[in-house]
Amino acid sequence: MRQSLVMELRTFYPPIEPYDSGLLDVGEGNQIYWEVCGNPDGKPAVMLHGGPGGGCTPDHRRQFDPQAYRIVLFDQRNCGRSTPHAVDPNVSLESNTTWHLVADIERLREHLGIDDWLVFGGSWGSALALSYAQAHPERVGALVLRGIFMLRPFEVYWFYQEGASLMFPDAYEEYVSVIPEDERDDLVEAFAVRLASSDPEERVRAARAWSQWEATALTLRPRPELVEHFGETDYAVAFARIENHYMRHHGFLEPEQLLENVDRIRHIPAVIVQGRYDVCTPPATAWDLHRAWPEAEFHMVEDAGHAYDEPGILHRLIEATDRFAR
């Protein structure tokens, strides 16, 4: 269904601070940072951030009614406040895969004594939410998914090789400038080599190019401050390393795995929200999920790109969390 052109758009709930937080040992030397805010007796919900490698932000808490929800957030392995951090080139990402993260979500649920919860994921978080729900459907009471990404080969190719490049040729030129012309036939692999370089200047240069390319395409209208943030050294290095690791392996998923396993979650109430002009995760992917799962409520939001805080997208997300709270 299409968003009406005349409506009062919902926006963020007021800022809120966690009432509990900690580091959870998830094995292989990893600890994930977690926090809980809102109502301790409220409906449990877990927010899965994007990237991979993006980490949680204070605004992520504000997509839920704090009076109605027990809101759980965590930084996925090797990013944000989790340890060890991928900014260190000596930190191996071998034990950072979709299935490690699915196991981490389960361990966190058990640690917090939650029986089942609403699972909320955007961008990469939508792929992780689908993966988790298909592995543990009995633990998912509802799903809210935004900016659908399933890491199929054509989706990775579209953004990191050719496709989005036609929409942002100027930014794309900056992105590929760190890669010699004779290595540009496989940019994901070419960046992997440089992100693993022993030369710190080469690593940082490649990380900034990768991260700022993404930041440029995230929003419908330019946000220079967002591009600048994605270029901050520590953020860029961890983000680019983790994201490139997942893109090289297509999210450790079979090409159509998340679509083919929809029957496992067909019974779960769900809302899918997609920006019409999303360049990072093109609407065709969300449409494929909608066709495979017509029981899920679907919203194609006009006048919106990829970012979760774009007005029409944020409206639909909060509308969904409010409804599931009831």
mmCIF file of C-alpha atoms in Angstrom:
data_model
loop_
_atom_site.group_PDB
_atom_site.id
_atom_site.type_symbol
_atom_site.label_atom_id
_atom_site.label_comp_id
_atom_site.label_asym_id
_atom_site.label_seq_id
_atom_site.Cartn_x
_atom_site.Cartn_y
_atom_site.Cartn_z
ATOM 1 C CA MET A 1 0.000 0.000 0.000
ATOM 2 C CA ARG A 2 1.224 3.530 -0.722
ATOM 3 C CA GLN A 3 1.687 6.237 1.823
ATOM 4 C CA SER A 4 -0.993 8.924 1.699
ATOM 5 C CA LEU A 5 0.283 12.335 0.647
ATOM 6 C CA VAL A 6 -1.679 14.003 3.456
ATOM 7 C CA MET A 7 -1.083 12.643 6.926
ATOM 8 C CA GLU A 8 0.335 13.711 10.255
ATOM 9 C CA LEU A 9 3.720 12.018 10.355
ATOM 10 C CA ARG A 10 4.911 10.333 13.525
ATOM 11 C CA THR A 11 8.399 11.163 14.734
ATOM 12 C CA PHE A 12 10.865 10.018 17.393
ATOM 13 C CA TYR A 13 9.863 9.489 21.000
ATOM 14 C CA PRO A 14 11.812 11.739 23.425
ATOM 15 C CA PRO A 15 15.443 10.843 24.241
ATOM 16 C CA ILE A 16 15.846 8.110 26.819
ATOM 17 C CA GLU A 17 18.781 6.589 28.699
ATOM 18 C CA PRO A 18 19.330 2.892 29.522
ATOM 19 C CA TYR A 19 18.482 1.646 32.993
ATOM 20 C CA ASP A 20 20.713 -1.409 32.576
ATOM 21 C CA SER A 21 23.694 -2.311 30.404
ATOM 22 C CA GLY A 22 26.694 -4.570 30.284
ATOM 23 C CA LEU A 23 29.068 -6.733 28.290
ATOM 24 C CA LEU A 24 28.018 -10.301 27.486
ATOM 25 C CA ASP A 25 30.637 -12.964 26.801
ATOM 26 C CA VAL A 26 29.594 -14.713 23.578
ATOM 27 C CA GLY A 27 32.665 -16.874 23.098
ATOM 28 C CA GLU A 28 35.734 -16.820 20.844
ATOM 29 C CA GLY A 29 37.049 -13.965 22.970
ATOM 30 C CA ASN A 30 34.130 -11.697 22.051
ATOM 31 C CA GLN A 31 32.001 -9.552 24.345
ATOM 32 C CA ILE A 32 28.968 -7.701 23.032
ATOM 33 C CA TYR A 33 27.731 -4.471 24.571
ATOM 34 C CA TRP A 34 24.022 -4.492 25.419
ATOM 35 C CA GLU A 35 21.607 -2.052 27.010
ATOM 36 C CA VAL A 36 17.973 -1.988 28.087
ATOM 37 C CA CYS A 37 15.735 1.057 28.377
ATOM 38 C CA GLY A 38 12.051 1.883 28.632
ATOM 39 C CA ASN A 39 9.634 -0.035 30.845
ATOM 40 C CA PRO A 40 11.163 -3.021 32.709
ATOM 41 C CA ASP A 41 7.712 -4.659 32.648
ATOM 42 C CA GLY A 42 6.948 -3.702 29.048
ATOM 43 C CA LYS A 43 6.765 -5.781 25.896
ATOM 44 C CA PRO A 44 10.306 -6.945 25.028
ATOM 45 C CA ALA A 45 11.763 -5.710 21.733
ATOM 46 C CA VAL A 46 15.249 -6.054 20.286
ATOM 47 C CA MET A 47 16.666 -3.568 17.767
ATOM 48 C CA LEU A 48 19.176 -4.946 15.209
ATOM 49 C CA HIS A 49 21.375 -2.235 13.744
ATOM 50 C CA GLY A 50 22.661 -2.007 10.214
ATOM 51 C CA GLY A 51 26.001 -2.184 8.503
ATOM 52 C CA PRO A 52 27.132 -4.772 9.421
ATOM 53 C CA GLY A 53 29.423 -2.777 11.659
ATOM 54 C CA GLY A 54 27.304 0.306 12.247
ATOM 55 C CA GLY A 55 26.641 -0.037 15.969
ATOM 56 C CA CYS A 56 23.691 1.379 17.901
ATOM 57 C CA THR A 57 22.891 5.057 18.419
ATOM 58 C CA PRO A 58 20.701 6.890 20.968
ATOM 59 C CA ASP A 59 18.082 7.567 18.285
ATOM 60 C CA HIS A 60 17.592 3.840 17.761
ATOM 61 C CA ARG A 61 15.990 3.723 21.230
ATOM 62 C CA ARG A 62 13.473 6.363 20.209
ATOM 63 C CA GLN A 63 11.585 4.206 17.687
ATOM 64 C CA PHE A 64 9.666 2.549 20.542
ATOM 65 C CA ASP A 65 7.190 3.877 23.117
ATOM 66 C CA PRO A 66 9.262 3.788 26.345
ATOM 67 C CA GLN A 67 6.116 3.322 28.422
ATOM 68 C CA ALA A 68 5.094 0.237 26.458
ATOM 69 C CA TYR A 69 8.382 -1.489 25.615
ATOM 70 C CA ARG A 70 11.356 -3.065 27.325
ATOM 71 C CA ILE A 71 13.792 -1.949 24.617
ATOM 72 C CA VAL A 72 16.933 -4.024 24.077
ATOM 73 C CA LEU A 73 19.808 -2.807 21.916
ATOM 74 C CA PHE A 74 23.246 -4.295 21.384
ATOM 75 C CA ASP A 75 26.342 -3.618 19.312
ATOM 76 C CA GLN A 76 27.100 -6.570 17.077
ATOM 77 C CA ARG A 77 30.482 -8.273 17.237
ATOM 78 C CA ASN A 78 33.612 -6.122 16.849
ATOM 79 C CA CYS A 79 31.849 -2.751 16.468
ATOM 80 C CA GLY A 80 30.405 0.015 18.614
ATOM 81 C CA ARG A 81 31.159 -0.689 22.275
ATOM 82 C CA SER A 82 31.688 -4.427 21.777
ATOM 83 C CA THR A 83 35.144 -5.935 22.147
ATOM 84 C CA PRO A 84 37.575 -6.650 20.625
ATOM 85 C CA HIS A 85 37.047 -3.825 18.144
ATOM 86 C CA ALA A 86 37.632 -4.171 14.400
ATOM 87 C CA VAL A 87 39.570 -0.903 14.293
ATOM 88 C CA ASP A 88 42.525 -3.056 15.414
ATOM 89 C CA PRO A 89 43.895 -4.750 12.268
ATOM 90 C CA ASN A 90 44.983 -7.706 14.373
ATOM 91 C CA VAL A 91 41.391 -8.519 15.341
ATOM 92 C CA SER A 92 40.238 -11.487 13.266
ATOM 93 C CA LEU A 93 36.714 -11.442 11.835
ATOM 94 C CA GLU A 94 36.661 -15.202 11.353
ATOM 95 C CA SER A 95 34.137 -15.649 14.168
ATOM 96 C CA ASN A 96 31.948 -12.780 12.947
ATOM 97 C CA THR A 97 29.279 -14.267 10.661
ATOM 98 C CA THR A 98 25.506 -14.095 10.393
ATOM 99 C CA TRP A 99 25.210 -17.330 12.320
ATOM 100 C CA HIS A 100 27.493 -16.149 15.107
ATOM 101 C CA LEU A 101 25.260 -13.075 15.421
ATOM 102 C CA VAL A 102 22.084 -15.194 15.422
ATOM 103 C CA ALA A 103 23.590 -17.203 18.299
ATOM 104 C CA ASP A 104 24.506 -13.949 20.085
ATOM 105 C CA ILE A 105 20.901 -12.745 19.896
ATOM 106 C CA GLU A 106 19.719 -15.994 21.459
ATOM 107 C CA ARG A 107 22.352 -15.802 24.188
ATOM 108 C CA LEU A 108 21.307 -12.229 24.977
ATOM 109 C CA ARG A 109 17.613 -13.205 25.076
ATOM 110 C CA GLU A 110 18.394 -15.978 27.555
ATOM 111 C CA HIS A 111 20.668 -13.683 29.585
ATOM 112 C CA LEU A 112 17.841 -11.146 29.960
ATOM 113 C CA GLY A 113 15.231 -13.820 30.785
ATOM 114 C CA ILE A 114 12.998 -13.010 27.803
ATOM 115 C CA ASP A 115 10.679 -15.672 26.398
ATOM 116 C CA ASP A 116 9.920 -14.009 23.056
ATOM 117 C CA TRP A 117 10.235 -10.517 21.650
ATOM 118 C CA LEU A 118 9.482 -8.154 18.823
ATOM 119 C CA VAL A 119 12.457 -8.169 16.444
ATOM 120 C CA PHE A 120 13.154 -4.888 14.661
ATOM 121 C CA GLY A 121 15.814 -4.623 11.961
ATOM 122 C CA GLY A 122 16.737 -2.197 9.213
ATOM 123 C CA SER A 123 19.098 -2.516 6.239
ATOM 124 C CA TRP A 124 21.604 -5.255 7.161
ATOM 125 C CA GLY A 125 19.521 -5.582 10.335
ATOM 126 C CA SER A 126 16.593 -6.753 8.193
ATOM 127 C CA ALA A 127 18.699 -9.658 6.876
ATOM 128 C CA LEU A 128 19.818 -10.491 10.405
ATOM 129 C CA ALA A 129 16.224 -10.267 11.683
ATOM 130 C CA LEU A 130 15.003 -12.635 8.961
ATOM 131 C CA SER A 131 17.888 -15.025 9.644
ATOM 132 C CA TYR A 132 17.178 -15.034 13.375
ATOM 133 C CA ALA A 133 13.419 -15.409 12.943
ATOM 134 C CA GLN A 134 13.809 -18.294 10.514
ATOM 135 C CA ALA A 135 16.201 -20.032 12.910
ATOM 136 C CA HIS A 136 14.108 -19.347 16.054
ATOM 137 C CA PRO A 137 10.511 -18.598 14.980
ATOM 138 C CA GLU A 138 9.157 -19.583 18.401
ATOM 139 C CA ARG A 139 11.081 -16.678 19.954
ATOM 140 C CA VAL A 140 9.697 -13.970 17.654
ATOM 141 C CA GLY A 141 6.357 -12.373 18.499
ATOM 142 C CA ALA A 142 6.442 -9.840 15.654
ATOM 143 C CA LEU A 143 8.813 -8.430 13.028
ATOM 144 C CA VAL A 144 9.379 -4.862 11.857
ATOM 145 C CA LEU A 145 11.696 -4.709 8.842
ATOM 146 C CA ARG A 146 13.025 -1.658 6.991
ATOM 147 C CA GLY A 147 15.205 -1.153 3.900
ATOM 148 C CA ILE A 148 15.240 -4.820 2.952
ATOM 149 C CA PHE A 149 18.635 -6.356 2.231
ATOM 150 C CA MET A 150 19.178 -10.068 1.632
ATOM 151 C CA LEU A 151 22.806 -9.971 0.381
ATOM 152 C CA ARG A 152 22.017 -11.758 -2.862
ATOM 153 C CA PRO A 153 24.855 -11.461 -5.406
ATOM 154 C CA PHE A 154 23.057 -8.888 -7.551
ATOM 155 C CA GLU A 155 22.323 -6.721 -4.488
ATOM 156 C CA VAL A 156 26.012 -6.615 -3.531
ATOM 157 C CA TYR A 157 27.020 -5.986 -7.158
ATOM 158 C CA TRP A 158 24.459 -3.178 -7.518
ATOM 159 C CA PHE A 159 25.856 -1.092 -4.684
ATOM 160 C CA TYR A 160 29.554 -1.926 -4.588
ATOM 161 C CA GLN A 161 30.312 -2.528 -8.272
ATOM 162 C CA GLU A 162 27.838 -1.075 -10.747
ATOM 163 C CA GLY A 163 24.287 0.211 -10.413
ATOM 164 C CA ALA A 164 24.262 2.828 -7.680
ATOM 165 C CA SER A 165 27.309 4.198 -9.540
ATOM 166 C CA LEU A 166 24.950 5.426 -12.258
ATOM 167 C CA MET A 167 22.970 7.435 -9.715
ATOM 168 C CA PHE A 168 25.985 8.938 -7.913
ATOM 169 C CA PRO A 169 28.770 9.115 -10.529
ATOM 170 C CA ASP A 170 30.638 11.877 -8.694
ATOM 171 C CA ALA A 171 30.704 10.031 -5.356
ATOM 172 C CA TYR A 172 31.481 6.766 -7.138
ATOM 173 C CA GLU A 173 34.549 8.359 -8.691
ATOM 174 C CA GLU A 174 35.794 9.172 -5.194
ATOM 175 C CA TYR A 175 34.983 5.640 -4.035
ATOM 176 C CA VAL A 176 37.011 3.910 -6.757
ATOM 177 C CA SER A 177 39.853 6.441 -6.704
ATOM 178 C CA VAL A 178 41.777 4.365 -4.140
ATOM 179 C CA ILE A 179 41.724 1.290 -6.406
ATOM 180 C CA PRO A 180 44.003 1.072 -9.495
ATOM 181 C CA GLU A 181 42.044 0.889 -12.743
ATOM 182 C CA ASP A 182 43.316 -2.613 -13.559
ATOM 183 C CA GLU A 183 41.787 -3.947 -10.287
ATOM 184 C CA ARG A 184 38.332 -2.428 -10.612
ATOM 185 C CA ASP A 185 36.625 -5.487 -12.112
ATOM 186 C CA ASP A 186 35.969 -6.760 -8.552
ATOM 187 C CA LEU A 187 35.853 -3.826 -6.163
ATOM 188 C CA VAL A 188 34.794 -5.820 -3.102
ATOM 189 C CA GLU A 189 37.907 -7.976 -3.387
ATOM 190 C CA ALA A 190 40.141 -5.029 -4.245
ATOM 191 C CA PHE A 191 38.975 -3.196 -1.119
ATOM 192 C CA ALA A 192 39.483 -6.363 0.959
ATOM 193 C CA VAL A 193 43.165 -6.373 -0.001
ATOM 194 C CA ARG A 194 43.622 -2.748 1.039
ATOM 195 C CA LEU A 195 41.598 -3.047 4.246
ATOM 196 C CA ALA A 196 43.979 -5.835 5.266
ATOM 197 C CA SER A 197 47.105 -3.882 4.284
ATOM 198 C CA SER A 198 50.038 -3.599 6.681
ATOM 199 C CA ASP A 199 50.227 0.089 5.734
ATOM 200 C CA PRO A 200 47.924 2.025 8.108
ATOM 201 C CA GLU A 201 47.587 4.946 5.693
ATOM 202 C CA GLU A 202 46.403 2.632 2.920
ATOM 203 C CA ARG A 203 43.924 0.947 5.296
ATOM 204 C CA VAL A 204 42.429 4.246 6.435
ATOM 205 C CA ARG A 205 42.269 5.652 2.907
ATOM 206 C CA ALA A 206 40.381 2.579 1.676
ATOM 207 C CA ALA A 207 38.112 2.522 4.732
ATOM 208 C CA ARG A 208 37.105 6.160 4.290
ATOM 209 C CA ALA A 209 36.404 5.668 0.591
ATOM 210 C CA TRP A 210 34.217 2.623 1.312
ATOM 211 C CA SER A 211 32.347 4.159 4.246
ATOM 212 C CA GLN A 212 31.762 7.595 2.765
ATOM 213 C CA TRP A 213 30.507 6.097 -0.502
ATOM 214 C CA GLU A 214 27.772 4.419 1.512
ATOM 215 C CA ALA A 215 26.998 7.512 3.570
ATOM 216 C CA THR A 216 26.518 9.579 0.417
ATOM 217 C CA ALA A 217 23.828 7.217 -0.874
ATOM 218 C CA LEU A 218 21.972 6.660 2.403
ATOM 219 C CA THR A 219 19.630 9.634 2.255
ATOM 220 C CA LEU A 220 17.266 11.127 -0.286
ATOM 221 C CA ARG A 221 18.743 14.591 0.242
ATOM 222 C CA PRO A 222 22.433 15.276 0.939
ATOM 223 C CA ARG A 223 23.617 15.186 4.562
ATOM 224 C CA PRO A 224 27.251 16.346 4.613
ATOM 225 C CA GLU A 225 27.458 15.831 8.392
ATOM 226 C CA LEU A 226 26.596 12.149 7.956
ATOM 227 C CA VAL A 227 29.288 11.691 5.297
ATOM 228 C CA GLU A 228 31.767 13.413 7.602
ATOM 229 C CA HIS A 229 30.833 11.070 10.481
ATOM 230 C CA PHE A 230 31.339 7.996 8.291
ATOM 231 C CA GLY A 231 34.818 9.325 7.483
ATOM 232 C CA GLU A 232 35.961 9.436 11.123
ATOM 233 C CA THR A 233 38.967 7.125 11.273
ATOM 234 C CA ASP A 234 37.957 4.586 13.925
ATOM 235 C CA TYR A 235 34.370 4.360 12.715
ATOM 236 C CA ALA A 236 35.353 4.060 9.052
ATOM 237 C CA VAL A 237 37.959 1.350 9.609
ATOM 238 C CA ALA A 238 35.721 -0.896 11.714
ATOM 239 C CA PHE A 239 32.668 -0.293 9.547
ATOM 240 C CA ALA A 240 34.491 -0.946 6.264
ATOM 241 C CA ARG A 241 36.335 -4.026 7.551
ATOM 242 C CA ILE A 242 33.207 -5.709 8.894
ATOM 243 C CA GLU A 243 30.954 -4.721 6.014
ATOM 244 C CA ASN A 244 33.462 -5.788 3.374
ATOM 245 C CA HIS A 245 33.899 -9.113 5.191
ATOM 246 C CA TYR A 246 30.152 -9.753 4.949
ATOM 247 C CA MET A 247 29.838 -8.578 1.340
ATOM 248 C CA ARG A 248 32.680 -10.886 0.249
ATOM 249 C CA HIS A 249 30.744 -13.822 1.713
ATOM 250 C CA HIS A 250 27.248 -12.615 0.721
ATOM 251 C CA GLY A 251 26.245 -12.580 4.359
ATOM 252 C CA PHE A 252 27.137 -16.278 4.743
ATOM 253 C CA LEU A 253 23.778 -17.018 3.116
ATOM 254 C CA GLU A 254 22.748 -19.030 0.095
ATOM 255 C CA PRO A 255 21.589 -16.702 -2.733
ATOM 256 C CA GLU A 256 17.830 -17.094 -2.138
ATOM 257 C CA GLN A 257 17.925 -18.516 1.365
ATOM 258 C CA LEU A 258 15.879 -15.859 3.136
ATOM 259 C CA LEU A 259 13.146 -15.952 0.488
ATOM 260 C CA GLU A 260 13.033 -19.734 0.280
ATOM 261 C CA ASN A 261 12.598 -20.027 4.062
ATOM 262 C CA VAL A 262 9.708 -17.582 4.389
ATOM 263 C CA ASP A 263 7.359 -20.456 5.241
ATOM 264 C CA ARG A 264 9.127 -20.754 8.605
ATOM 265 C CA ILE A 265 7.939 -17.278 9.585
ATOM 266 C CA ARG A 266 4.783 -16.822 7.531
ATOM 267 C CA HIS A 267 2.632 -16.962 10.689
ATOM 268 C CA ILE A 268 4.527 -14.164 12.458
ATOM 269 C CA PRO A 269 2.862 -10.716 12.313
ATOM 270 C CA ALA A 270 5.167 -8.449 10.330
ATOM 271 C CA VAL A 271 5.504 -5.002 8.785
ATOM 272 C CA ILE A 272 7.881 -4.269 5.887
ATOM 273 C CA VAL A 273 8.843 -0.637 5.191
ATOM 274 C CA GLN A 274 10.802 0.409 2.109
ATOM 275 C CA GLY A 275 11.829 3.776 0.660
ATOM 276 C CA ARG A 276 10.857 4.229 -2.981
ATOM 277 C CA TYR A 277 14.189 5.916 -3.827
ATOM 278 C CA ASP A 278 16.436 3.711 -1.720
ATOM 279 C CA VAL A 279 19.716 3.391 -3.626
ATOM 280 C CA CYS A 280 21.540 1.263 -1.017
ATOM 281 C CA THR A 281 18.943 -1.514 -0.879
ATOM 282 C CA PRO A 282 16.841 -1.126 -4.030
ATOM 283 C CA PRO A 283 13.058 -1.561 -3.698
ATOM 284 C CA ALA A 284 13.108 -4.649 -5.946
ATOM 285 C CA THR A 285 14.431 -6.646 -2.985
ATOM 286 C CA ALA A 286 11.632 -5.525 -0.685
ATOM 287 C CA TRP A 287 9.158 -6.243 -3.468
ATOM 288 C CA ASP A 288 10.513 -9.790 -3.836
ATOM 289 C CA LEU A 289 10.012 -10.323 -0.101
ATOM 290 C CA HIS A 290 6.505 -8.860 -0.316
ATOM 291 C CA ARG A 291 5.576 -11.207 -3.171
ATOM 292 C CA ALA A 292 6.947 -14.220 -1.287
ATOM 293 C CA TRP A 293 5.235 -13.129 1.945
ATOM 294 C CA PRO A 294 1.978 -11.319 1.101
ATOM 295 C CA GLU A 295 0.679 -11.928 4.634
ATOM 296 C CA ALA A 296 3.159 -9.312 5.932
ATOM 297 C CA GLU A 297 1.981 -5.698 5.826
ATOM 298 C CA PHE A 298 3.950 -3.813 3.171
ATOM 299 C CA HIS A 299 4.619 -0.086 2.798
ATOM 300 C CA MET A 300 6.449 1.498 -0.118
ATOM 301 C CA VAL A 301 7.188 4.975 1.186
ATOM 302 C CA GLU A 302 7.262 7.710 -1.444
ATOM 303 C CA ASP A 303 9.768 10.580 -1.169
ATOM 304 C CA ALA A 304 12.193 8.495 0.894
ATOM 305 C CA GLY A 305 15.607 6.919 0.500
ATOM 306 C CA HIS A 306 17.285 4.398 2.767
ATOM 307 C CA ALA A 307 17.774 6.117 6.140
ATOM 308 C CA TYR A 308 15.451 5.112 8.976
ATOM 309 C CA ASP A 309 14.962 8.695 10.145
ATOM 310 C CA GLU A 310 13.542 9.972 6.852
ATOM 311 C CA PRO A 311 10.057 11.270 7.722
ATOM 312 C CA GLY A 312 7.803 8.815 5.885
ATOM 313 C CA ILE A 313 9.897 5.808 6.879
ATOM 314 C CA LEU A 314 10.120 6.787 10.531
ATOM 315 C CA HIS A 315 6.360 7.353 10.562
ATOM 316 C CA ARG A 316 5.661 3.820 9.350
ATOM 317 C CA LEU A 317 8.171 2.272 11.758
ATOM 318 C CA ILE A 318 6.730 3.984 14.831
ATOM 319 C CA GLU A 319 3.197 3.326 13.631
ATOM 320 C CA ALA A 320 4.144 -0.374 13.532
ATOM 321 C CA THR A 321 5.818 -0.501 16.941
ATOM 322 C CA ASP A 322 2.888 1.361 18.485
ATOM 323 C CA ARG A 323 0.432 -1.097 17.005
ATOM 324 C CA PHE A 324 2.373 -4.165 18.105
ATOM 325 C CA ALA A 325 2.621 -2.715 21.609
ATOM 326 C CA ARG A 326 -1.159 -2.898 21.829
#
